[in-house]
Structures are given as C-alpha cells and as structure tokens.
PDB file of C-alpha atoms in Angstrom:
ATOM      1  CA  MET A   1      21.315  84.690 166.346  1.00 49.00           C
ATOM      2  CA  ASN A   2      22.050  88.096 164.975  1.00 52.00           C
ATOM      3  CA  ASP A   3      19.102  90.132 163.696  1.00 55.00           C
ATOM      4  CA  THR A   4      20.060  91.268 160.160  1.00 57.00           C
ATOM      5  CA  THR A   5      18.158  93.999 158.347  1.00 61.00           C
ATOM      6  CA  ILE A   6      18.174  93.835 154.498  1.00 59.00           C
ATOM      7  CA  THR A   7      18.561  97.195 152.868  1.00 61.00           C
ATOM      8  CA  PRO A   8      16.752  98.145 149.617  1.00 57.00           C
ATOM      9  CA  ALA A   9      20.085  98.110 147.783  1.00 54.00           C
ATOM     10  CA  GLU A  10      20.853  94.596 148.987  1.00 55.00           C
ATOM     11  CA  GLU A  11      17.356  93.481 148.035  1.00 55.00           C
ATOM     12  CA  ALA A  12      17.828  94.842 144.507  1.00 53.00           C
ATOM     13  CA  ALA A  13      21.162  93.099 144.192  1.00 51.00           C
ATOM     14  CA  ALA A  14      19.658  89.875 145.427  1.00 53.00           C
ATOM     15  CA  SER A  15      17.061  90.010 142.682  1.00 53.00           C
ATOM     16  CA  LEU A  16      19.870  89.730 140.147  1.00 48.00           C
ATOM     17  CA  GLU A  17      21.376  86.628 141.744  1.00 50.00           C
ATOM     18  CA  THR A  18      20.897  83.171 140.316  1.00 48.00           C
ATOM     19  CA  VAL A  19      17.492  81.675 141.111  1.00 48.00           C
ATOM     20  CA  ALA A  20      17.123  77.910 140.881  1.00 49.00           C
ATOM     21  CA  GLY A  21      20.226  77.679 138.719  1.00 54.00           C
ATOM     22  CA  LYS A  22      18.936  80.145 136.086  1.00 61.00           C
ATOM     23  CA  PRO A  23      21.296  82.850 134.644  1.00 63.00           C
ATOM     24  CA  THR A  24      21.018  86.207 136.279  1.00 67.00           C
ATOM     25  CA  LEU A  25      20.049  89.355 134.350  1.00 60.00           C
ATOM     26  CA  LEU A  26      23.635  90.577 134.532  1.00 63.00           C
ATOM     27  CA  GLU A  27      24.905  87.259 133.178  1.00 66.00           C
ATOM     28  CA  ARG A  28      22.438  87.459 130.291  1.00 64.00           C
ATOM     29  CA  LEU A  29      23.518  91.001 129.430  1.00 61.00           C
ATOM     30  CA  GLU A  30      27.171  89.928 129.446  1.00 66.00           C
ATOM     31  CA  LYS A  31      26.278  87.040 127.154  1.00 65.00           C
ATOM     32  CA  TRP A  32      24.306  89.279 124.732  1.00 61.00           C
ATOM     33  CA  ARG A  33      26.870  92.092 124.672  1.00 64.00           C
ATOM     34  CA  PRO A  34      29.111  90.582 121.916  1.00 68.00           C
ATOM     35  CA  MET A  35      26.106  89.862 119.670  1.00 67.00           C
ATOM     36  CA  VAL A  36      25.622  92.126 116.641  1.00 61.00           C
ATOM     37  CA  ALA A  37      21.889  92.370 117.271  1.00 66.00           C
ATOM     38  CA  TYR A  38      22.480  93.601 120.828  1.00 62.00           C
ATOM     39  CA  GLN A  39      24.986  96.213 119.654  1.00 66.00           C
ATOM     40  CA  SER A  40      22.671  97.374 116.870  1.00 71.00           C
ATOM     41  CA  LEU A  41      19.766  97.646 119.283  1.00 72.00           C
ATOM     42  CA  SER A  42      21.853  99.617 121.771  1.00 72.00           C
ATOM     43  CA  LEU A  43      23.055 101.981 119.033  1.00 75.00           C
ATOM     44  CA  GLY A  44      19.506 102.411 117.780  1.00 75.00           C
ATOM     45  CA  VAL A  45      18.245 103.294 121.243  1.00 77.00           C
ATOM     46  CA  VAL A  46      21.019 105.857 121.763  1.00 79.00           C
ATOM     47  CA  CYS A  47      20.445 107.417 118.334  1.00 82.00           C
ATOM     48  CA  GLY A  48      16.712 107.539 118.995  1.00 79.00           C
ATOM     49  CA  LEU A  49      17.228 109.330 122.296  1.00 78.00           C
ATOM     50  CA  VAL A  50      19.619 111.831 120.712  1.00 80.00           C
ATOM     51  CA  ALA A  51      17.227 112.503 117.829  1.00 80.00           C
ATOM     52  CA  MET A  52      14.370 113.031 120.266  1.00 79.00           C
ATOM     53  CA  ALA A  53      16.463 115.452 122.292  1.00 77.00           C
ATOM     54  CA  LEU A  54      17.350 117.427 119.136  1.00 77.00           C
ATOM     55  CA  LEU A  55      13.707 117.568 118.054  1.00 76.00           C
ATOM     56  CA  ILE A  56      12.640 118.839 121.448  1.00 76.00           C
ATOM     57  CA  ALA A  57      15.419 121.442 121.471  1.00 67.00           C
ATOM     58  CA  ASN A  58      14.475 122.575 117.957  1.00 65.00           C
ATOM     59  CA  PHE A  59      10.820 122.857 118.925  1.00 68.00           C
ATOM     60  CA  LEU A  60      11.634 124.915 122.000  1.00 65.00           C
ATOM     61  CA  THR A  61      14.046 127.287 120.228  1.00 62.00           C
ATOM     62  CA  HIS A  62      12.493 127.551 116.729  1.00 56.00           C
ATOM     63  CA  ASP A  63      10.453 130.692 117.399  1.00 60.00           C
ATOM     64  CA  THR A  64      13.365 132.387 119.145  1.00 64.00           C
ATOM     65  CA  ILE A  65      15.726 131.635 116.250  1.00 59.00           C
ATOM     66  CA  GLU A  66      13.190 132.849 113.673  1.00 59.00           C
ATOM     67  CA  ALA A  67      12.659 136.077 115.594  1.00 59.00           C
ATOM     68  CA  GLN A  68      16.422 136.665 115.830  1.00 65.00           C
ATOM     69  CA  MET A  69      16.900 136.048 112.095  1.00 59.00           C
ATOM     70  CA  LEU A  70      14.107 138.499 111.303  1.00 61.00           C
ATOM     71  CA  GLU A  71      15.657 141.108 113.574  1.00 71.00           C
ATOM     72  CA  ASP A  72      19.041 140.620 111.899  1.00 73.00           C
ATOM     73  CA  ARG A  73      17.525 141.139 108.451  1.00 77.00           C
ATOM     74  CA  LEU A  74      15.694 144.241 109.644  1.00 80.00           C
ATOM     75  CA  ALA A  75      18.927 145.630 111.040  1.00 87.00           C
ATOM     76  CA  THR A  76      20.679 145.020 107.717  1.00 88.00           C
ATOM     77  CA  LEU A  77      17.786 146.527 105.773  1.00 90.00           C
ATOM     78  CA  ARG A  78      18.097 149.715 107.812  1.00 91.00           C
ATOM     79  CA  GLN A  79      21.743 149.937 106.705  1.00 93.00           C
ATOM     80  CA  VAL A  80      20.918 149.830 102.986  1.00 94.00           C
ATOM     81  CA  VAL A  81      17.716 151.924 102.953  1.00 94.00           C
ATOM     82  CA  PRO A  82      17.476 155.420 104.480  1.00 92.00           C
ATOM     83  CA  ASP A  83      14.614 155.792 106.979  1.00 92.00           C
ATOM     84  CA  GLU A  84      13.071 158.679 105.040  1.00 94.00           C
ATOM     85  CA  LEU A  85      12.349 156.431 102.050  1.00 94.00           C
ATOM     86  CA  TYR A  86       9.784 154.145 103.665  1.00 93.00           C
ATOM     87  CA  ASP A  87       6.916 153.970 106.093  1.00 94.00           C
ATOM     88  CA  ASN A  88       5.998 150.316 105.531  1.00 93.00           C
ATOM     89  CA  ASN A  89       7.551 147.057 106.745  1.00 91.00           C
ATOM     90  CA  PRO A  90       9.389 145.803 103.638  1.00 92.00           C
ATOM     91  CA  LEU A  91      10.006 142.340 105.069  1.00 90.00           C
ATOM     92  CA  ALA A  92       6.320 141.846 105.861  1.00 90.00           C
ATOM     93  CA  ASP A  93       5.322 143.006 102.352  1.00 92.00           C
ATOM     94  CA  GLY A  94       7.759 140.731 100.535  1.00 93.00           C
ATOM     95  CA  PHE A  95       6.774 138.821  97.417  1.00 94.00           C
ATOM     96  CA  LYS A  96       8.521 136.423  95.037  1.00 94.00           C
ATOM     97  CA  VAL A  97       9.569 137.103  91.457  1.00 95.00           C
ATOM     98  CA  GLN A  98      10.503 134.358  89.011  1.00 95.00           C
ATOM     99  CA  ASP A  99      13.562 135.317  86.990  1.00 95.00           C
ATOM    100  CA  ALA A 100      14.827 133.454  83.930  1.00 93.00           C
ATOM    101  CA  GLU A 101      18.478 133.774  84.982  1.00 93.00           C
ATOM    102  CA  LEU A 102      18.455 133.814  88.789  1.00 94.00           C
ATOM    103  CA  GLY A 103      15.396 131.715  89.544  1.00 95.00           C
ATOM    104  CA  GLU A 104      12.976 132.697  92.294  1.00 95.00           C
ATOM    105  CA  ILE A 105      13.929 135.913  94.086  1.00 95.00           C
ATOM    106  CA  GLU A 106      12.307 137.243  97.263  1.00 94.00           C
ATOM    107  CA  VAL A 107      11.727 140.981  96.842  1.00 95.00           C
ATOM    108  CA  TYR A 108      11.017 143.401  99.675  1.00 95.00           C
ATOM    109  CA  PRO A 109       9.235 146.545  98.425  1.00 95.00           C
ATOM    110  CA  VAL A 110      10.159 149.864 100.027  1.00 95.00           C
ATOM    111  CA  ARG A 111       7.190 152.259  99.981  1.00 94.00           C
ATOM    112  CA  LEU A 112       6.504 155.776 101.191  1.00 95.00           C
ATOM    113  CA  GLN A 113       2.837 156.770 101.377  1.00 93.00           C
ATOM    114  CA  GLY A 114       2.004 153.872  99.082  1.00 91.00           C
ATOM    115  CA  LYS A 115       4.550 154.803  96.397  1.00 93.00           C
ATOM    116  CA  LEU A 116       7.406 152.427  95.574  1.00 94.00           C
ATOM    117  CA  THR A 117      10.704 154.166  96.329  1.00 95.00           C
ATOM    118  CA  ALA A 118      13.068 151.176  96.223  1.00 96.00           C
ATOM    119  CA  VAL A 119      13.317 147.407  96.295  1.00 96.00           C
ATOM    120  CA  VAL A 120      15.482 145.185  98.470  1.00 96.00           C
ATOM    121  CA  PHE A 121      16.521 141.645  97.633  1.00 94.00           C
ATOM    122  CA  GLN A 122      19.192 139.084  98.380  1.00 94.00           C
ATOM    123  CA  GLY A 123      21.665 137.313  96.140  1.00 95.00           C
ATOM    124  CA  SER A 124      24.811 135.242  96.317  1.00 95.00           C
ATOM    125  CA  ASN A 125      27.733 133.835  94.381  1.00 96.00           C
ATOM    126  CA  ILE A 126      30.457 131.401  95.342  1.00 96.00           C
ATOM    127  CA  GLY A 127      33.551 132.995  96.819  1.00 94.00           C
ATOM    128  CA  TYR A 128      36.731 131.294  98.008  1.00 93.00           C
ATOM    129  CA  GLY A 129      35.155 129.595 101.018  1.00 92.00           C
ATOM    130  CA  GLY A 130      31.568 129.151  99.825  1.00 95.00           C
ATOM    131  CA  PRO A 131      28.477 131.271  99.083  1.00 96.00           C
ATOM    132  CA  ILE A 132      28.630 134.973  99.940  1.00 96.00           C
ATOM    133  CA  GLU A 133      25.098 136.029 100.883  1.00 95.00           C
ATOM    134  CA  GLN A 134      24.316 139.686 100.159  1.00 95.00           C
ATOM    135  CA  MET A 135      21.443 142.116 100.578  1.00 95.00           C
ATOM    136  CA  MET A 136      21.144 145.133  98.304  1.00 96.00           C
ATOM    137  CA  ALA A 137      18.708 148.001  97.833  1.00 97.00           C
ATOM    138  CA  VAL A 138      18.011 149.682  94.504  1.00 97.00           C
ATOM    139  CA  ASP A 139      15.900 152.818  94.193  1.00 95.00           C
ATOM    140  CA  ALA A 140      13.134 153.413  91.641  1.00 91.00           C
ATOM    141  CA  GLN A 141      15.659 154.969  89.225  1.00 93.00           C
ATOM    142  CA  GLY A 142      17.892 151.887  89.280  1.00 95.00           C
ATOM    143  CA  ARG A 143      20.598 153.336  91.530  1.00 97.00           C
ATOM    144  CA  ILE A 144      22.164 151.324  94.325  1.00 97.00           C
ATOM    145  CA  LEU A 145      21.258 152.616  97.774  1.00 97.00           C
ATOM    146  CA  GLY A 146      23.416 150.147  99.638  1.00 97.00           C
ATOM    147  CA  VAL A 147      24.930 146.663  99.681  1.00 97.00           C
ATOM    148  CA  ARG A 148      25.728 144.538 102.720  1.00 96.00           C
ATOM    149  CA  VAL A 149      27.101 141.030 103.199  1.00 95.00           C
ATOM    150  CA  LEU A 150      24.805 138.868 105.302  1.00 92.00           C
ATOM    151  CA  ALA A 151      26.957 135.763 105.641  1.00 92.00           C
ATOM    152  CA  HIS A 152      30.191 134.302 104.272  1.00 93.00           C
ATOM    153  CA  LYS A 153      32.955 131.810 105.045  1.00 92.00           C
ATOM    154  CA  GLU A 154      35.857 133.658 103.476  1.00 93.00           C
ATOM    155  CA  THR A 155      39.365 133.659 104.926  1.00 90.00           C
ATOM    156  CA  PRO A 156      39.538 135.870 108.047  1.00 89.00           C
ATOM    157  CA  GLY A 157      42.060 138.681 107.766  1.00 86.00           C
ATOM    158  CA  LEU A 158      42.205 138.488 103.972  1.00 84.00           C
ATOM    159  CA  ALA A 159      38.642 138.612 102.709  1.00 87.00           C
ATOM    160  CA  ASP A 160      36.660 140.044 105.608  1.00 87.00           C
ATOM    161  CA  LYS A 161      36.999 143.554 104.125  1.00 92.00           C
ATOM    162  CA  ILE A 162      33.640 142.851 102.465  1.00 95.00           C
ATOM    163  CA  GLU A 163      32.067 143.389 105.904  1.00 94.00           C
ATOM    164  CA  ALA A 164      30.968 146.983 106.522  1.00 93.00           C
ATOM    165  CA  SER A 165      32.122 146.728 110.143  1.00 91.00           C
ATOM    166  CA  ARG A 166      35.697 146.107 109.018  1.00 92.00           C
ATOM    167  CA  SER A 167      36.065 148.212 105.883  1.00 93.00           C
ATOM    168  CA  ASP A 168      34.301 150.812 103.729  1.00 94.00           C
ATOM    169  CA  TRP A 169      34.975 148.766 100.586  1.00 96.00           C
ATOM    170  CA  ILE A 170      31.363 147.542 100.294  1.00 96.00           C
ATOM    171  CA  LYS A 171      30.136 151.147 100.215  1.00 96.00           C
ATOM    172  CA  VAL A 172      31.852 151.801  96.879  1.00 97.00           C
ATOM    173  CA  PHE A 173      28.690 150.557  95.147  1.00 97.00           C
ATOM    174  CA  ASP A 174      26.472 153.286  96.609  1.00 97.00           C
ATOM    175  CA  GLY A 175      24.984 155.452  93.855  1.00 97.00           C
ATOM    176  CA  LEU A 176      26.109 153.233  90.981  1.00 98.00           C
ATOM    177  CA  SER A 177      23.712 152.016  88.309  1.00 97.00           C
ATOM    178  CA  LEU A 178      23.712 150.405  84.879  1.00 97.00           C
ATOM    179  CA  ASP A 179      23.358 153.905  83.402  1.00 96.00           C
ATOM    180  CA  ASN A 180      26.378 155.515  85.056  1.00 97.00           C
ATOM    181  CA  THR A 181      28.731 152.518  85.037  1.00 97.00           C
ATOM    182  CA  ALA A 182      29.670 150.732  81.811  1.00 97.00           C
ATOM    183  CA  LEU A 183      29.055 146.987  81.739  1.00 96.00           C
ATOM    184  CA  ASP A 184      32.721 146.157  81.213  1.00 96.00           C
ATOM    185  CA  LYS A 185      33.622 148.090  84.391  1.00 97.00           C
ATOM    186  CA  TRP A 186      31.688 145.731  86.645  1.00 97.00           C
ATOM    187  CA  LYS A 187      34.804 143.734  87.477  1.00 96.00           C
ATOM    188  CA  VAL A 188      37.727 143.968  89.840  1.00 96.00           C
ATOM    189  CA  LYS A 189      40.726 145.937  88.528  1.00 96.00           C
ATOM    190  CA  LYS A 190      42.706 142.742  87.978  1.00 94.00           C
ATOM    191  CA  ASP A 191      40.071 141.751  85.404  1.00 95.00           C
ATOM    192  CA  GLY A 192      39.943 145.178  83.774  1.00 96.00           C
ATOM    193  CA  GLY A 193      37.160 146.655  85.895  1.00 97.00           C
ATOM    194  CA  GLN A 194      37.013 149.540  88.352  1.00 97.00           C
ATOM    195  CA  PHE A 195      36.703 147.811  91.737  1.00 97.00           C
ATOM    196  CA  ASP A 196      39.632 147.169  94.054  1.00 94.00           C
ATOM    197  CA  GLN A 197      40.561 143.611  94.879  1.00 93.00           C
ATOM    198  CA  PHE A 198      42.211 142.437  98.100  1.00 92.00           C
ATOM    199  CA  ALA A 199      45.802 141.251  98.313  1.00 87.00           C
ATOM    200  CA  GLY A 200      45.687 137.468  98.256  1.00 86.00           C
ATOM    201  CA  ALA A 201      41.893 137.340  98.032  1.00 89.00           C
ATOM    202  CA  THR A 202      40.760 138.370  94.557  1.00 93.00           C
ATOM    203  CA  ILE A 203      38.083 135.680  94.362  1.00 95.00           C
ATOM    204  CA  THR A 204      36.068 137.235  97.181  1.00 96.00           C
ATOM    205  CA  PRO A 205      35.524 140.755  95.773  1.00 96.00           C
ATOM    206  CA  ARG A 206      35.042 139.260  92.311  1.00 96.00           C
ATOM    207  CA  ALA A 207      32.064 137.265  93.628  1.00 97.00           C
ATOM    208  CA  VAL A 208      30.603 140.305  95.422  1.00 97.00           C
ATOM    209  CA  VAL A 209      30.840 142.511  92.294  1.00 97.00           C
ATOM    210  CA  LYS A 210      29.198 139.790  90.215  1.00 97.00           C
ATOM    211  CA  THR A 211      26.265 139.553  92.621  1.00 97.00           C
ATOM    212  CA  VAL A 212      25.781 143.333  92.647  1.00 98.00           C
ATOM    213  CA  LEU A 213      25.722 143.456  88.844  1.00 98.00           C
ATOM    214  CA  GLN A 214      23.245 140.568  88.727  1.00 97.00           C
ATOM    215  CA  GLY A 215      21.045 142.464  91.193  1.00 97.00           C
ATOM    216  CA  LEU A 216      20.988 145.592  89.029  1.00 97.00           C
ATOM    217  CA  GLN A 217      20.197 143.550  85.937  1.00 97.00           C
ATOM    218  CA  PHE A 218      17.417 141.741  87.793  1.00 97.00           C
ATOM    219  CA  GLN A 219      15.876 145.054  88.847  1.00 96.00           C
ATOM    220  CA  ALA A 220      16.083 146.361  85.274  1.00 96.00           C
ATOM    221  CA  ARG A 221      14.425 143.256  83.807  1.00 95.00           C
ATOM    222  CA  HIS A 222      11.514 143.446  86.235  1.00 95.00           C
ATOM    223  CA  ALA A 223      11.205 147.210  86.779  1.00 92.00           C
ATOM    224  CA  ASP A 224       7.629 147.409  85.459  1.00 88.00           C
ATOM    225  CA  GLN A 225       6.510 144.317  87.387  1.00 90.00           C
ATOM    226  CA  LEU A 226       8.042 145.613  90.615  1.00 88.00           C
ATOM    227  CA  LYS A 227       6.244 148.928  90.295  1.00 82.00           C
ATOM    228  CA  ALA A 228       2.967 147.125  89.606  1.00 80.00           C
ATOM    229  CA  GLU A 229       3.392 144.935  92.658  1.00 72.00           C
TER     230      GLU A 229
END
C-alpha cells in the first residue's frame, strides 16, 4: 500500500466536496448566482468596499489637499497684491460679507501696519464651458491692483488667453476703477465696450469683464464696512 500524504490544498478542496449527499459550497454558490438577491448582495458588498476605500483615501489625503489649495491661493494672491502693501496674512484674516446682489463673499483684508491698503476677494460668472473662478484685488481708493483666473473649463487654444501664463490680456484691468472707466465701457468691444474679445471665444472674456465689474461694485457698496473690519 502506497503511503499518500494529503497536502493543505487538497484538504481544502476536500472540504468542498459532497458530504453525505449534501450540496457542496461551490454547488450552492452556483445555484445562488442567478438569483437577484445574490446579485444585489454581491453588488452591495463591492460598492461598500469601494466606498470604504474612498473614505480612507480622502481621510489620508485631506490635509495634504487643503494645504496645497491654500498654497495655490497664496501664490495667486501674491500676483495681484504687491508685497510692499501688506505685512499680514490676508487669507488668515479673511471674513465674510453679505451682499444683496452677490450673496456671501469671502473677503481677505490686506493691511500694512494695521491700516487697510486693499481687499482681495473671489468671484465667478458662467463662461462657455462653465464657471470662471477669479481672484481680484482692489486698493483702498477703489482701483484694481490685479485680476487672475483661478479655474476654468474654457476651450483650450481659444479661450485660455484669460490665463496670465499664456497672455497679458488679464492685466488690462490693472489700475482701472469705477471713477476712471465709464460704466458702459465695461464690456467687450463687440458689445460696445473697451475690452478685446478673442476670435471665436467672445463668451469667455465677456464673463471675465462682468465679474471684474461686479467686484468693483461690491467694493464700492461695502467700502465703509471693509475699512471698519
């Protein structure tokens, strides 16, 4: 008689074989597979595992993402506000202002030796591909210090001239105010205003100009409140 040694793998397989005529585990699974309840349960388990994995990933990366977003906003703020105008951290000193037309606006005060020299805030309007998020700085006299686009989904090659890294178009607003630019000039040239549009992409600059004008009007409406804050 040959001496046969049973391996762990064979032992595991044997446990799935029929015992006393009863269906094996594999046979039961094959029988349950077509059932709606089995399919729903399987889908639920998979979805639960995926959701758990996403939650864990979000928990592990949340702080990193927040820190990167803050750094990006700081970098943009430095582009619209000259260093000599502030010695505070505008983003850390931010406060909210309720506006009748624009709703709640987050304002970042720019101060030098405790004196307000400018304010920075964000705004947006719908362009061709969706919202165009902008940051702008306005000094205490109501003049634009700078405007930058934070995010957009406009057509590449046609509308990306609104990005400072690709064109100087966005810098045309520097120094403008409600006092030195008539209200009817705050439009693209196609609409009778003074700002250039882009060939094949008029909607994009039109939205940017509208947001800039809304920002100046917001600052004018709340000038006293901003200084008090």
